[in-house]
JSON list of C-alpha atoms in Angstrom, two decimals:
[
{"chain": "A", "resi": 23, "resn": "UNK", "atom": "CA", "xyz": [0.00, -0.01, 0.01]},
{"chain": "A", "resi": 24, "resn": "UNK", "atom": "CA", "xyz": [1.15, 3.47, -0.67]},
{"chain": "A", "resi": 25, "resn": "UNK", "atom": "CA", "xyz": [1.64, 6.07, 2.04]},
{"chain": "A", "resi": 26, "resn": "UNK", "atom": "CA", "xyz": [-1.31, 8.09, 0.74]},
{"chain": "A", "resi": 27, "resn": "UNK", "atom": "CA", "xyz": [-3.71, 5.18, 1.12]},
{"chain": "A", "resi": 28, "resn": "UNK", "atom": "CA", "xyz": [-2.47, 4.44, 4.68]},
{"chain": "A", "resi": 29, "resn": "UNK", "atom": "CA", "xyz": [-2.85, 8.14, 5.57]},
{"chain": "A", "resi": 30, "resn": "UNK", "atom": "CA", "xyz": [-6.44, 8.21, 4.28]},
{"chain": "A", "resi": 31, "resn": "UNK", "atom": "CA", "xyz": [-7.30, 5.02, 6.22]},
{"chain": "A", "resi": 32, "resn": "UNK", "atom": "CA", "xyz": [-5.85, 6.45, 9.45]},
{"chain": "A", "resi": 33, "resn": "UNK", "atom": "CA", "xyz": [-7.79, 9.70, 8.98]},
{"chain": "A", "resi": 34, "resn": "UNK", "atom": "CA", "xyz": [-11.00, 7.69, 8.36]},
{"chain": "A", "resi": 35, "resn": "UNK", "atom": "CA", "xyz": [-10.46, 5.66, 11.52]},
{"chain": "A", "resi": 36, "resn": "UNK", "atom": "CA", "xyz": [-9.84, 8.84, 13.52]},
{"chain": "A", "resi": 37, "resn": "UNK", "atom": "CA", "xyz": [-13.09, 10.36, 12.22]},
{"chain": "A", "resi": 38, "resn": "UNK", "atom": "CA", "xyz": [-15.05, 7.26, 13.06]},
{"chain": "A", "resi": 39, "resn": "UNK", "atom": "CA", "xyz": [-13.67, 7.10, 16.59]},
{"chain": "A", "resi": 40, "resn": "UNK", "atom": "CA", "xyz": [-14.68, 10.71, 17.11]},
{"chain": "A", "resi": 41, "resn": "UNK", "atom": "CA", "xyz": [-18.24, 9.92, 16.04]},
{"chain": "A", "resi": 42, "resn": "UNK", "atom": "CA", "xyz": [-18.43, 7.03, 18.50]},
{"chain": "A", "resi": 43, "resn": "UNK", "atom": "CA", "xyz": [-17.47, 9.35, 21.36]},
{"chain": "A", "resi": 44, "resn": "UNK", "atom": "CA", "xyz": [-20.13, 11.87, 20.30]},
{"chain": "A", "resi": 45, "resn": "UNK", "atom": "CA", "xyz": [-22.83, 9.21, 20.15]},
{"chain": "A", "resi": 46, "resn": "UNK", "atom": "CA", "xyz": [-21.84, 7.92, 23.60]},
{"chain": "A", "resi": 47, "resn": "UNK", "atom": "CA", "xyz": [-21.97, 11.38, 25.04]},
{"chain": "A", "resi": 48, "resn": "UNK", "atom": "CA", "xyz": [-25.38, 12.04, 23.49]},
{"chain": "A", "resi": 49, "resn": "UNK", "atom": "CA", "xyz": [-26.72, 8.86, 25.04]},
{"chain": "A", "resi": 50, "resn": "UNK", "atom": "CA", "xyz": [-25.48, 9.90, 28.44]},
{"chain": "A", "resi": 51, "resn": "UNK", "atom": "CA", "xyz": [-26.96, 13.41, 28.06]},
{"chain": "A", "resi": 52, "resn": "UNK", "atom": "CA", "xyz": [-30.30, 11.89, 27.04]},
{"chain": "A", "resi": 53, "resn": "UNK", "atom": "CA", "xyz": [-30.30, 9.65, 30.09]},
{"chain": "A", "resi": 54, "resn": "UNK", "atom": "CA", "xyz": [-29.51, 12.51, 32.39]},
{"chain": "A", "resi": 55, "resn": "UNK", "atom": "CA", "xyz": [-32.28, 14.61, 30.82]},
{"chain": "A", "resi": 56, "resn": "UNK", "atom": "CA", "xyz": [-34.79, 11.82, 31.32]},
{"chain": "A", "resi": 57, "resn": "UNK", "atom": "CA", "xyz": [-33.81, 11.46, 34.95]},
{"chain": "A", "resi": 58, "resn": "UNK", "atom": "CA", "xyz": [-34.11, 15.21, 35.51]},
{"chain": "A", "resi": 59, "resn": "UNK", "atom": "CA", "xyz": [-37.57, 15.35, 33.98]},
{"chain": "A", "resi": 60, "resn": "UNK", "atom": "CA", "xyz": [-38.67, 12.34, 36.06]},
{"chain": "A", "resi": 61, "resn": "UNK", "atom": "CA", "xyz": [-37.38, 14.02, 39.26]},
{"chain": "A", "resi": 62, "resn": "UNK", "atom": "CA", "xyz": [-39.16, 17.26, 38.44]},
{"chain": "A", "resi": 63, "resn": "UNK", "atom": "CA", "xyz": [-42.39, 15.42, 37.73]},
{"chain": "A", "resi": 64, "resn": "UNK", "atom": "CA", "xyz": [-42.16, 13.64, 41.10]},
{"chain": "A", "resi": 65, "resn": "UNK", "atom": "CA", "xyz": [-41.63, 16.90, 42.91]},
{"chain": "A", "resi": 66, "resn": "UNK", "atom": "CA", "xyz": [-44.61, 18.55, 41.18]},
{"chain": "A", "resi": 67, "resn": "UNK", "atom": "CA", "xyz": [-46.88, 15.59, 41.94]},
{"chain": "A", "resi": 68, "resn": "UNK", "atom": "CA", "xyz": [-45.76, 15.57, 45.63]},
{"chain": "A", "resi": 69, "resn": "UNK", "atom": "CA", "xyz": [-46.39, 19.30, 45.92]},
{"chain": "A", "resi": 70, "resn": "UNK", "atom": "CA", "xyz": [-49.88, 18.92, 44.46]},
{"chain": "A", "resi": 71, "resn": "UNK", "atom": "CA", "xyz": [-50.71, 16.05, 46.86]},
{"chain": "A", "resi": 72, "resn": "UNK", "atom": "CA", "xyz": [-50.17, 18.16, 49.98]}
]
């Protein structure tokens, strides 16, 4: 393989690994958002029950 082909493959792998980190971070953010909404809902329901 030529050096150019190897360089392009390395850059492609780097780009794909960056995407994987972004997707993982988005999943964590989504989970935290869901937990925050659930907590807020519980507090509102408890306040209304009093």
